[in-house]
Amino acid sequence: MAGRNFLFVPGPTNVPDRVQRAMVISQEDHRSPDFPKITRQITLGLKRVFRADNGIPFVFPSSGTGCWEAALTNTLSPGDRVLAARFGQFSHLWIDMCQRLGLKVDIVDCEWGTGVPLDIYRDKLETDAEHAIKAVLVCHNETATGVTSDVAGVRRVLDNANHPALLFVDCVSSLASIDLRFDEWGIDMAVSGSQKGLMLPAGLGILCASMKALESRHTARLRRSYFDLDTMFASNNTGYYPYTPALSLLYGLVESLKMIDEEGLDNIFRRHHYLAAGVRAAVQQGWKLELCAKSPEWYSDTVSAIMVPEGVNGADVIARAYNRYNLSLGAGLSRMAGKLFRIGHLGDMNEVHLMAAIAGAEMAMLDCGIRVEPGSGVAAASEYWRNQALF
Ligand code: PLP
């Protein structure tokens, strides 16, 4: 098909040309005397992105899922209780992993389209006088439904209850896109991946661990080998990796971290909010459709999940967009299959770029019989963006 594919799934995201070029390298000796320079640059850059002066970042050749496992297995023992809310496919999968690893999960099932219920977390933690709950899980940005949860609120709940449980945060689709403060929010394990806000291909699992979380590796009895933080920590301390690192991706990461520093994290968060608000204007004011996220407190600045009207299959809209317009939209996952399509608006993105998703989704919806007003999404987004001061 002529023309480029427009990629608007919420990860993998578009890789900037600069980062692409940085990854075209001759392979080199990862045990050379020069190699520690790269490791050091990455560690310092990730500390800035996590806002973690006190946290230790780790990079695994894996995806985000691998770091879910690293976070759990390095801190917990079989039968340990963890508290987790389930409100979308990714919060579900993390819980599923906990159960498969032999942890006991206090699952708080919530309506999909909402996020972590602070009041229920508060009740559970306040009544856990024995401190049987060892870890609290938060999926910061549920990519399946376009919902962002209040991590700082969970930290407050833990502190008010005087509860020592570790705070684990999945920031796979929020890191470097939505405000996240590792130190300030007392996060113990933050799990992410390379293919979203970091603007790289998939292939790196990114983790940040607090000293408290790292300490618990001495008592944690879950089995681990490849993801053993002890081994990684010892090797990283000398500037190396315990096994062959994904060199090209590491060079890409150095470049993307430079880009993040140049733009500035706060500006990046503001840009993501501004772009997301334009998409929401297209959906709600232009198309008169609903988001999966139930109310503004849950709106995600990295992905919008757009409900299709009854009687229409969201998968048809996605197929039409792809086959006819070379536009990749995100699918409805699990119980949302067929009910929605998603526009990812994270990473290397601007207004005009994002207009391609809005215009293309609009054409695909019209082709599938959804009676939106032609041009209304583009008009509403343009109206919003033109009237905003630049971020
Ligand atoms: N958590 C969230 C919120 C995600 O969006 C994803 C993937 O999209 C994952 C976890 C799993 O990450 P990965 O696909 O990198 O293993």
Short mmCIF file of C-alpha atoms in Angstrom, two decimals, residues 9-283:
data_model
loop_
_atom_site.label_atom_id
_atom_site.label_comp_id
_atom_site.label_asym_id
_atom_site.label_seq_id
_atom_site.Cartn_x
_atom_site.Cartn_y
_atom_site.Cartn_z
CA VAL A 9 -1.62 1.71 18.92
CA PRO A 10 -0.65 2.65 22.48
CA GLY A 11 2.67 0.91 22.11
CA PRO A 12 4.82 0.18 20.30
CA THR A 13 4.92 3.89 19.55
CA ASN A 14 6.67 5.82 16.82
CA VAL A 15 10.46 5.79 17.09
CA PRO A 16 11.99 9.20 16.32
CA ASP A 17 14.49 9.26 13.43
CA ARG A 18 17.25 10.31 15.83
CA VAL A 19 16.67 7.24 17.95
CA GLN A 20 16.45 4.98 14.88
CA ARG A 21 19.81 6.27 13.70
CA ALA A 22 21.38 5.87 17.13
CA MET A 23 20.54 2.18 17.03
CA VAL A 24 22.38 1.55 13.76
CA ILE A 25 25.72 0.57 15.25
CA SER A 26 28.40 -1.98 14.68
CA GLN A 27 28.18 -4.53 17.46
CA GLU A 28 30.88 -4.15 20.06
CA ASP A 29 32.43 -5.91 23.02
CA HIS A 30 30.08 -5.50 25.96
CA ARG A 31 33.00 -6.30 28.27
CA SER A 32 35.27 -3.57 26.90
CA PRO A 33 36.78 -0.97 29.24
CA ASP A 34 34.61 1.70 27.55
CA PHE A 35 31.29 -0.05 28.08
CA PRO A 36 30.60 1.20 31.64
CA LYS A 37 30.13 4.72 30.19
CA ILE A 38 26.93 3.55 28.49
CA THR A 39 25.66 1.78 31.61
CA ARG A 40 26.29 4.90 33.65
CA GLN A 41 24.53 7.22 31.20
CA ILE A 42 21.51 4.93 31.20
CA THR A 43 21.35 4.63 34.97
CA LEU A 44 21.56 8.39 35.48
CA GLY A 45 19.08 9.14 32.69
CA LEU A 46 16.53 6.65 34.01
CA LYS A 47 16.87 8.03 37.53
CA ARG A 48 15.84 11.42 36.12
CA VAL A 49 12.89 9.93 34.21
CA PHE A 50 11.63 8.02 37.27
CA ARG A 51 12.40 11.03 39.50
CA ALA A 52 14.26 8.57 41.65
CA ASP A 53 17.36 9.96 43.33
CA ASN A 54 17.00 7.12 45.80
CA GLY A 55 15.81 4.38 43.43
CA ILE A 56 17.99 1.99 41.46
CA PRO A 57 17.01 1.50 37.81
CA PHE A 58 17.48 -1.87 36.08
CA VAL A 59 17.28 -2.70 32.39
CA PHE A 60 16.49 -6.23 31.26
CA PRO A 61 16.40 -7.61 27.74
CA SER A 62 12.69 -8.40 28.06
CA SER A 63 9.43 -6.53 27.79
CA GLY A 64 7.44 -4.94 30.61
CA THR A 65 5.96 -8.32 31.55
CA GLY A 66 9.42 -9.59 32.49
CA CYS A 67 9.80 -6.72 34.95
CA TRP A 68 6.41 -7.50 36.51
CA GLU A 69 7.99 -10.86 37.30
CA ALA A 70 11.27 -9.32 38.48
CA ALA A 71 9.39 -7.02 40.88
CA LEU A 72 7.39 -9.86 42.41
CA THR A 73 9.97 -12.61 42.59
CA ASN A 74 12.71 -10.48 44.11
CA THR A 75 10.58 -9.25 46.99
CA LEU A 76 7.94 -11.85 47.91
CA SER A 77 7.59 -15.45 49.11
CA PRO A 78 5.08 -18.16 48.18
CA GLY A 79 1.75 -17.55 49.91
CA ASP A 80 2.40 -13.85 50.57
CA ARG A 81 -0.69 -11.67 50.31
CA VAL A 82 -0.85 -8.82 47.84
CA LEU A 83 -3.61 -6.28 47.30
CA ALA A 84 -4.55 -5.47 43.71
CA ALA A 85 -7.42 -3.82 41.86
CA ARG A 86 -8.57 -5.24 38.53
CA PHE A 87 -10.18 -2.88 36.03
CA GLY A 88 -8.73 -3.82 32.64
CA GLN A 89 -6.69 -6.40 30.79
CA PHE A 90 -3.28 -5.33 32.09
CA SER A 91 -4.24 -5.05 35.75
CA HIS A 92 -5.82 -8.50 35.21
CA LEU A 93 -2.67 -10.00 33.69
CA TRP A 94 -0.47 -8.79 36.53
CA ILE A 95 -2.84 -10.38 39.04
CA ASP A 96 -2.83 -13.56 36.98
CA MET A 97 0.96 -13.62 37.16
CA CYS A 98 0.86 -13.17 40.94
CA GLN A 99 -1.46 -16.15 41.23
CA ARG A 100 0.66 -18.31 38.95
CA LEU A 101 3.67 -17.50 41.09
CA GLY A 102 1.85 -18.75 44.18
CA LEU A 103 0.91 -15.43 45.78
CA LYS A 104 -2.48 -14.88 47.42
CA VAL A 105 -4.13 -11.90 45.80
CA ASP A 106 -6.83 -9.81 47.49
CA ILE A 107 -8.51 -8.84 44.24
CA VAL A 108 -10.66 -5.74 44.18
CA ASP A 109 -12.79 -6.02 41.07
CA CYS A 110 -13.80 -2.61 39.74
CA GLU A 111 -15.88 -1.49 36.82
CA TRP A 112 -13.73 -1.31 33.66
CA GLY A 113 -13.41 2.39 32.93
CA THR A 114 -12.57 3.23 36.53
CA GLY A 115 -9.28 2.75 38.37
CA VAL A 116 -7.81 2.04 41.79
CA PRO A 117 -10.54 2.64 44.43
CA LEU A 118 -8.73 4.47 47.23
CA ASP A 119 -11.56 3.95 49.73
CA ILE A 120 -11.46 0.15 49.33
CA TYR A 121 -7.65 0.11 49.52
CA ARG A 122 -7.97 2.20 52.68
CA ASP A 123 -10.43 -0.26 54.28
CA LYS A 124 -8.30 -3.27 53.39
CA LEU A 125 -5.10 -1.74 54.70
CA GLU A 126 -6.59 -0.28 57.85
CA THR A 127 -8.16 -3.60 58.82
CA ASP A 128 -4.97 -5.53 58.13
CA ALA A 129 -3.65 -5.13 61.67
CA GLU A 130 -1.21 -8.05 61.32
CA HIS A 131 0.31 -6.52 58.20
CA ALA A 132 -0.32 -9.71 56.26
CA ILE A 133 -0.48 -7.71 53.01
CA LYS A 134 3.08 -7.54 51.79
CA ALA A 135 2.61 -5.57 48.58
CA VAL A 136 0.06 -3.25 47.02
CA LEU A 137 -0.22 -3.22 43.24
CA VAL A 138 -1.25 -0.21 41.18
CA CYS A 139 -1.60 -0.16 37.42
CA HIS A 140 -0.90 3.55 36.98
CA ASN A 141 -2.24 3.71 33.43
CA GLU A 142 -4.57 0.90 32.34
CA THR A 143 -3.84 0.85 28.64
CA ALA A 144 -6.82 -1.35 27.81
CA THR A 145 -9.39 1.19 28.98
CA GLY A 146 -7.52 4.52 28.95
CA VAL A 147 -7.67 5.00 32.72
CA THR A 148 -5.08 6.64 34.97
CA SER A 149 -5.07 5.94 38.71
CA ASP A 150 -3.89 8.07 41.60
CA VAL A 151 -0.59 6.61 42.78
CA ALA A 152 0.09 9.47 45.19
CA GLY A 153 -3.32 8.73 46.72
CA VAL A 154 -2.35 5.10 47.32
CA ARG A 155 0.84 6.25 49.03
CA ARG A 156 -1.26 8.52 51.30
CA VAL A 157 -3.57 5.62 52.12
CA LEU A 158 -0.59 3.42 53.05
CA ASP A 159 0.97 6.16 55.17
CA ASN A 160 -2.28 7.02 56.97
CA ALA A 161 -2.81 3.36 57.78
CA ASN A 162 0.81 3.17 58.90
CA HIS A 163 1.08 0.08 56.73
CA PRO A 164 4.53 -1.18 55.67
CA ALA A 165 3.46 -2.99 52.47
CA LEU A 166 5.62 -2.40 49.42
CA LEU A 167 4.07 -0.19 46.72
CA PHE A 168 4.42 -1.65 43.22
CA VAL A 169 3.46 0.49 40.24
CA ASP A 170 2.99 -0.60 36.64
CA CYS A 171 4.02 2.47 34.67
CA VAL A 172 4.40 0.70 31.33
CA SER A 173 2.17 3.21 29.53
CA SER A 174 2.80 6.22 31.75
CA LEU A 175 6.57 6.52 32.20
CA ALA A 176 7.91 9.62 30.44
CA SER A 177 4.37 10.64 29.46
CA ILE A 178 2.29 11.11 32.62
CA ASP A 179 3.54 12.57 35.92
CA LEU A 180 5.23 9.85 37.97
CA ARG A 181 7.39 10.56 41.02
CA PHE A 182 9.22 7.53 42.35
CA ASP A 183 10.81 9.14 45.43
CA GLU A 184 8.07 11.57 46.33
CA TRP A 185 5.32 8.94 46.08
CA GLY A 186 7.34 6.34 47.97
CA ILE A 187 7.18 3.79 45.17
CA ASP A 188 9.10 0.57 45.84
CA MET A 189 9.00 -1.07 42.42
CA ALA A 190 8.11 0.78 39.21
CA VAL A 191 7.79 -1.44 36.14
CA SER A 192 7.97 -0.22 32.56
CA GLY A 193 9.11 -1.08 29.07
CA SER A 194 10.95 0.55 26.19
CA GLN A 195 8.21 0.72 23.57
CA LYS A 196 5.94 3.45 24.87
CA GLY A 197 6.92 6.81 26.36
CA LEU A 198 10.60 6.00 25.92
CA MET A 199 10.02 5.93 22.14
CA LEU A 200 12.04 2.78 21.44
CA PRO A 201 11.21 -0.56 19.89
CA ALA A 202 10.00 -3.25 22.29
CA GLY A 203 12.76 -5.33 23.86
CA LEU A 204 13.77 -3.68 27.11
CA GLY A 205 12.07 -4.19 30.44
CA ILE A 206 12.75 -1.21 32.69
CA LEU A 207 12.47 -1.40 36.43
CA CYS A 208 13.19 0.98 39.29
CA ALA A 209 13.58 -0.42 42.79
CA SER A 210 13.71 1.34 46.17
CA MET A 211 16.33 0.35 48.73
CA LYS A 212 13.52 -1.11 50.86
CA ALA A 213 12.42 -3.31 47.96
CA LEU A 214 16.00 -4.36 47.26
CA GLU A 215 16.52 -5.27 50.89
CA SER A 216 13.60 -7.69 50.75
CA ARG A 217 15.44 -9.78 48.15
CA HIS A 218 17.39 -11.27 51.05
CA THR A 219 14.26 -12.82 52.53
CA ALA A 220 12.11 -13.30 49.39
CA ARG A 221 11.71 -17.01 48.62
CA LEU A 222 10.00 -16.93 45.22
CA ARG A 223 12.23 -18.69 42.67
CA ARG A 224 14.15 -16.47 40.29
CA SER A 225 17.11 -16.83 38.03
CA TYR A 226 17.21 -14.70 34.87
CA PHE A 227 15.46 -11.85 36.68
CA ASP A 228 17.52 -12.08 39.87
CA LEU A 229 18.24 -8.49 40.91
CA ASP A 230 21.21 -9.60 43.01
CA THR A 231 23.06 -10.75 39.92
CA MET A 232 22.05 -7.71 37.90
CA PHE A 233 22.88 -5.30 40.73
CA ALA A 234 26.34 -6.75 41.26
CA SER A 235 27.16 -6.64 37.56
CA ASN A 236 25.68 -3.16 36.96
CA ASN A 237 27.75 -1.84 39.85
CA THR A 238 30.86 -2.59 37.85
CA GLY A 239 29.32 -0.99 34.73
CA TYR A 240 28.40 -4.25 33.00
CA TYR A 241 25.53 -6.69 32.54
CA PRO A 242 25.51 -10.31 33.70
CA TYR A 243 24.71 -11.50 30.17
CA THR A 244 24.84 -10.10 26.65
CA PRO A 245 22.87 -6.85 26.71
CA ALA A 246 20.66 -5.70 23.82
CA LEU A 247 23.30 -3.28 22.57
CA SER A 248 21.35 -1.53 19.81
CA LEU A 249 18.44 -0.87 22.14
CA LEU A 250 20.79 0.46 24.80
CA TYR A 251 22.23 2.96 22.31
CA GLY A 252 18.69 3.89 21.34
CA LEU A 253 17.87 4.38 25.01
CA VAL A 254 20.82 6.73 25.49
CA GLU A 255 19.45 8.85 22.63
CA SER A 256 15.85 8.81 23.79
CA LEU A 257 16.96 9.80 27.29
CA LYS A 258 18.81 12.74 25.71
CA MET A 259 15.63 13.77 23.88
CA ILE A 260 13.65 13.56 27.11
CA ASP A 261 16.20 15.74 28.90
CA GLU A 262 16.14 18.27 26.06
CA GLU A 263 12.35 18.64 26.09
CA GLY A 264 12.11 18.40 29.89
CA LEU A 265 9.85 15.98 31.73
CA ASP A 266 7.32 18.60 32.81
CA ASN A 267 6.99 19.85 29.24
CA ILE A 268 6.52 16.26 28.09
CA PHE A 269 3.70 15.76 30.59
CA ARG A 270 2.09 19.04 29.50
CA ARG A 271 2.36 18.08 25.83
CA HIS A 272 0.74 14.72 26.49
CA HIS A 273 -2.10 16.37 28.38
CA TYR A 274 -2.65 18.94 25.63
CA LEU A 275 -2.67 16.32 22.87
CA ALA A 276 -4.96 13.99 24.84
CA ALA A 277 -7.40 16.81 25.55
CA GLY A 278 -7.63 17.48 21.79
CA VAL A 279 -8.50 13.81 21.17
CA ARG A 280 -11.11 13.95 23.93
CA ALA A 281 -12.62 17.05 22.28
CA ALA A 282 -12.84 15.12 18.99
CA VAL A 283 -14.51 12.14 20.69
#
